[in-house]
PDB file of C-alpha atoms in Angstrom:
ATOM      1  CA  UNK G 284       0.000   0.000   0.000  1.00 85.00           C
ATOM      2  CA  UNK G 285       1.554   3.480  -0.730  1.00 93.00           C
ATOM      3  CA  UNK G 286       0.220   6.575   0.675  1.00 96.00           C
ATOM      4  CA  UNK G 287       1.183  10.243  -1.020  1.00 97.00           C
ATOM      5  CA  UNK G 288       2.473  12.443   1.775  1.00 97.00           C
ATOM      6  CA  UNK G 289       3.241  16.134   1.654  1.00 97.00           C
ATOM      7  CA  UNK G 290       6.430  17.592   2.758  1.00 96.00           C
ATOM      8  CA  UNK G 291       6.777  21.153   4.037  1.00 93.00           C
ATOM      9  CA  UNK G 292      10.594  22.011   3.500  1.00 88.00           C
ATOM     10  CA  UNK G 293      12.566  22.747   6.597  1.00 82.00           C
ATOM     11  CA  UNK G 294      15.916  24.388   7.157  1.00 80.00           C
ATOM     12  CA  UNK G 295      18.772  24.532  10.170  1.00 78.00           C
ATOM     13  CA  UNK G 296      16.005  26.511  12.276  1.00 83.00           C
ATOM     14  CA  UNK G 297      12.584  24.719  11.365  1.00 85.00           C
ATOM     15  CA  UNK G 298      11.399  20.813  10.987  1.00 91.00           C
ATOM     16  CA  UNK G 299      10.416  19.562   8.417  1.00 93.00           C
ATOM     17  CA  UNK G 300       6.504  19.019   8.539  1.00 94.00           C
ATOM     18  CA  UNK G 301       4.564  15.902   6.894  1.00 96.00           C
ATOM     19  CA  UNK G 302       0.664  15.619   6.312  1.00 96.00           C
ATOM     20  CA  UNK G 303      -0.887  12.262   5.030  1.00 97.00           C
ATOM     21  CA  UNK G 304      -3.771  14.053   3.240  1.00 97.00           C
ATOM     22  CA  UNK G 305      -5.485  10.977   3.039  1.00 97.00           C
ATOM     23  CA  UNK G 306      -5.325  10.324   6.468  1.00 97.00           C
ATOM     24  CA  UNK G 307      -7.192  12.585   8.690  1.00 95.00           C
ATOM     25  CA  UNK G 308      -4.982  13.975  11.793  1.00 95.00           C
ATOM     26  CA  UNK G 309      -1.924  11.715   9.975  1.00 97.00           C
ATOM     27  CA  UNK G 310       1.143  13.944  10.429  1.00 95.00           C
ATOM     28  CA  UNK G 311       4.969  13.782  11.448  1.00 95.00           C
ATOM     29  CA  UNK G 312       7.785  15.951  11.028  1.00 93.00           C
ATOM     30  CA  UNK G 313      12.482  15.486  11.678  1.00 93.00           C
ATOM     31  CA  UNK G 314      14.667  17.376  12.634  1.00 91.00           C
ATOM     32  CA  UNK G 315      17.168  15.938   9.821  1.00 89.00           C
ATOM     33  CA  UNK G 316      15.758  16.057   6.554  1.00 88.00           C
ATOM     34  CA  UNK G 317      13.621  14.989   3.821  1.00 91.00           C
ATOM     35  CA  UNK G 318      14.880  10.960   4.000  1.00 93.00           C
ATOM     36  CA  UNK G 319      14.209  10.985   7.941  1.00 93.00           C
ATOM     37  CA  UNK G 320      10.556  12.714   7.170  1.00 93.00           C
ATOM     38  CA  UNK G 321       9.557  10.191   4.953  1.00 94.00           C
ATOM     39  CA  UNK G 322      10.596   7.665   7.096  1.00 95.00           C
ATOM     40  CA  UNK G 323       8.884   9.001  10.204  1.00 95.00           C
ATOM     41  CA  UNK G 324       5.287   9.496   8.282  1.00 96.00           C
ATOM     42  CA  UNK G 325       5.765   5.665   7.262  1.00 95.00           C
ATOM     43  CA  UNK G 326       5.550   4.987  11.394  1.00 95.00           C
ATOM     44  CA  UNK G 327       3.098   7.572  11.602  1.00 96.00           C
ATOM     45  CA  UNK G 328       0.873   5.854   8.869  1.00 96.00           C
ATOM     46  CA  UNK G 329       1.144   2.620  10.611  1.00 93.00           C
ATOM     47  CA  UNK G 330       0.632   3.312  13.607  1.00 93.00           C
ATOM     48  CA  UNK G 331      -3.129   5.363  12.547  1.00 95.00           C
ATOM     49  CA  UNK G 332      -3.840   2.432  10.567  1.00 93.00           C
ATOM     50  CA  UNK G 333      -3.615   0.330  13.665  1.00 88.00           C
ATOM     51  CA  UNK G 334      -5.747   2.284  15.294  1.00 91.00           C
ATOM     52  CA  UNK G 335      -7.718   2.656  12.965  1.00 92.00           C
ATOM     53  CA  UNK G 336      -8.155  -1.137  12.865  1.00 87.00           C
ATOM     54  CA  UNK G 337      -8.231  -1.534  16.710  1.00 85.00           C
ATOM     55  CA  UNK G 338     -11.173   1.270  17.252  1.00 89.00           C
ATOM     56  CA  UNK G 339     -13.391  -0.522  13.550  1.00 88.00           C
ATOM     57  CA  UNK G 340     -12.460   2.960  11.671  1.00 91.00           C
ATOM     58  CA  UNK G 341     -12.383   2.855   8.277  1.00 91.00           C
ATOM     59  CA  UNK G 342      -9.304   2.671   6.059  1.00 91.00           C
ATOM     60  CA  UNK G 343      -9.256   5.007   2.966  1.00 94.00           C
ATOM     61  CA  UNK G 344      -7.721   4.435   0.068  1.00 93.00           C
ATOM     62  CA  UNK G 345      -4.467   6.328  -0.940  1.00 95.00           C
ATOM     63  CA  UNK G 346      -5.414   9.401  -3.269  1.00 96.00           C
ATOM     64  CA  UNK G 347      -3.246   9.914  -6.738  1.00 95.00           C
ATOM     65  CA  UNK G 348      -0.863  13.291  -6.168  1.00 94.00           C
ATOM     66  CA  UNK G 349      -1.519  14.628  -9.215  1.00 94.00           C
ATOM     67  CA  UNK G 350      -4.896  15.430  -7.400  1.00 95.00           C
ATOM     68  CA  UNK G 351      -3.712  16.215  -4.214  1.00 95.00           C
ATOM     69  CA  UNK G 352      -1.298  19.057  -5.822  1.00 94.00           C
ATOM     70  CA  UNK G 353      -4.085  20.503  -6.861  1.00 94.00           C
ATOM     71  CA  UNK G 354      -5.277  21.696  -3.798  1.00 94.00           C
ATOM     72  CA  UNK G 355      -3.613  25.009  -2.264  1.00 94.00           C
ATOM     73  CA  UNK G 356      -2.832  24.278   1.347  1.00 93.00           C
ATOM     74  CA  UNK G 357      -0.534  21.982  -0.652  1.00 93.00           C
ATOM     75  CA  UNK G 358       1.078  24.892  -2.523  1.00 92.00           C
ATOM     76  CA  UNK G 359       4.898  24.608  -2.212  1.00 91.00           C
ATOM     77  CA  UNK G 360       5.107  21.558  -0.451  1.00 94.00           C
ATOM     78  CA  UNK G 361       7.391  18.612  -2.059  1.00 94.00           C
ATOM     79  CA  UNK G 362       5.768  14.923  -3.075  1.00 96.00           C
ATOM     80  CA  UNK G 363       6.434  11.433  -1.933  1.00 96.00           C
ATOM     81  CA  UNK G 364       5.381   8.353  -1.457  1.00 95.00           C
ATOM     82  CA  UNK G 365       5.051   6.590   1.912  1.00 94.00           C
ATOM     83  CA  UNK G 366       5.035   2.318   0.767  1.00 93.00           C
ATOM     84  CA  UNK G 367       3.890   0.374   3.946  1.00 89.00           C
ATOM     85  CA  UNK G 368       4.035  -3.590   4.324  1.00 85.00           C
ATOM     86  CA  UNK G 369       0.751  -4.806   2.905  1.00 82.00           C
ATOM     87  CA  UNK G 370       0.471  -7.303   5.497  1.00 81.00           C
ATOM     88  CA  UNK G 371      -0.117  -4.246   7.729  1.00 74.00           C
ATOM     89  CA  UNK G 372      -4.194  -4.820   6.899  1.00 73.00           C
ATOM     90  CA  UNK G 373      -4.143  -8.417   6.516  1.00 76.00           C
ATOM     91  CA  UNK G 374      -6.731  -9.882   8.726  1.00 75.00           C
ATOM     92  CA  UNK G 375      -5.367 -13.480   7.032  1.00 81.00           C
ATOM     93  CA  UNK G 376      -4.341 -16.340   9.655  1.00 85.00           C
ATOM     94  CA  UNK G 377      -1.232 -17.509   9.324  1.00 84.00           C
ATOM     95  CA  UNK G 378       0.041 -21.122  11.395  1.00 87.00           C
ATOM     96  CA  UNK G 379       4.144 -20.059  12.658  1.00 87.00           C
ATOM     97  CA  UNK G 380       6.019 -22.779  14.835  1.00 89.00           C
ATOM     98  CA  UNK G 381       7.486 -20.826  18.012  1.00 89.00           C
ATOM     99  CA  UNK G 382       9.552 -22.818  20.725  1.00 91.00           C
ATOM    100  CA  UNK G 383       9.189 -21.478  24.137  1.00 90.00           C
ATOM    101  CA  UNK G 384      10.488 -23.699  27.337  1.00 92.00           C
ATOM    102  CA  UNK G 385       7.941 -25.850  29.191  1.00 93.00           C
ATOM    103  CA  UNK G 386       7.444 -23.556  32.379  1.00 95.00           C
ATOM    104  CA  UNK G 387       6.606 -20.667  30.218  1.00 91.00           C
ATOM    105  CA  UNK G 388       4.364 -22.758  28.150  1.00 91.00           C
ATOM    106  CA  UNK G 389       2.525 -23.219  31.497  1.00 91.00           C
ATOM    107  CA  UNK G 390       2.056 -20.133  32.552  1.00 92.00           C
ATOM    108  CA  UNK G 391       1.013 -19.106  29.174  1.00 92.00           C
ATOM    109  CA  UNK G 392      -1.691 -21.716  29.286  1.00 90.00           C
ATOM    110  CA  UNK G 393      -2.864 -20.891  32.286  1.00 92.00           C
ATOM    111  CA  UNK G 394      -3.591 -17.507  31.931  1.00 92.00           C
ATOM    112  CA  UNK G 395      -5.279 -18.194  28.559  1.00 91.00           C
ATOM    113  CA  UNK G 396      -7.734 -20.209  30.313  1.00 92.00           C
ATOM    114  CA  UNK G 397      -8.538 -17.610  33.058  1.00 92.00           C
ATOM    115  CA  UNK G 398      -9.216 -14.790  30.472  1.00 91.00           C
ATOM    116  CA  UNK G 399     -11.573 -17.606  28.977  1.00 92.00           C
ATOM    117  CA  UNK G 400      -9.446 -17.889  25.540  1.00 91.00           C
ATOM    118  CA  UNK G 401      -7.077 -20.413  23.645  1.00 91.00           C
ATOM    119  CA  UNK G 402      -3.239 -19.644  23.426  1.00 89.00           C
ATOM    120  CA  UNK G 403      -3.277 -18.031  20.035  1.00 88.00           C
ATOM    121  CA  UNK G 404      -6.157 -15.621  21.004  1.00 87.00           C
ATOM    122  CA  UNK G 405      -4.953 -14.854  23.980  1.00 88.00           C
ATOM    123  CA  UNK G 406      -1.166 -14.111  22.238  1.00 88.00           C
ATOM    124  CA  UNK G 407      -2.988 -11.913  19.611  1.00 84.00           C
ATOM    125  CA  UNK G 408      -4.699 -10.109  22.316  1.00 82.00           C
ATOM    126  CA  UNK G 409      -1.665  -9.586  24.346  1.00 86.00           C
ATOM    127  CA  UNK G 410       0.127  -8.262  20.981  1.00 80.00           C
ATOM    128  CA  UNK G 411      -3.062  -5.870  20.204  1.00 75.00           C
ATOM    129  CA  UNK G 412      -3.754  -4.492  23.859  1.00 73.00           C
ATOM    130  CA  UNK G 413       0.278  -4.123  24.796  1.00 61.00           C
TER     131      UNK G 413
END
């Protein structure tokens, strides 16, 4: 998935700013540049899109640039492109092998059971909620 984001130029005294248009309240901003700006909005993007996904909020799709330019809050601003990991939004199950030793096993499986789930729910829950 690749997002267009919109880079306000900074210099030795200001940050530079990023806005994901598509993205409402999706910004970020460094200290260091245009590499470390894109960079940063990529973590920003992910980590709305989680939330997004956490709270049932819709995900929109990524707009074209050519009409984003368009627009004049944009004027003077510099164009990229923000590619996340598509698996990001996959809600597909996937079977992975883990080893883990026999006393933590144990404990894992018990407190599954008291918060009334399996071990892979209660893993994905612990990895959601944390």
């Amino acid at each position: 998935m690749k997002y267009p984001i919109a880079i306000e130029p900074g210099n030795e005294k200001l940050a530079w700013g990023v806005i994901v248009p598509d993205l409402d309240g999706c910004f970020s901003a460094s200290d260091l540049g245009i590499d470390e700006a894109i960079e940063n909005a990529k973590e920003a993007i992910e980590l709305w899109i989680e939330f997004a996904l956490d709270t049932g909020k819709k995900i929109p799709k990524p707009s074209l640039i050519t009409d984003l330019q368009k627009k004049k809050e944009f004027k003077g601003y510099i164009w990229a492109i923000a590619e996340l990991n598509p698996a990001l939004l996959s809600d597909e199950i996937e079977r992975i092998n883990i080893s883990l030793p026999k006393r933590v096993l144990a404990r894992l499986d018990a407190k599954a059971k008291s918060a009334g789930e399996n071990r892979s729910g209660y893993i994905a829950h612990l990895a959601i909620t944390n």
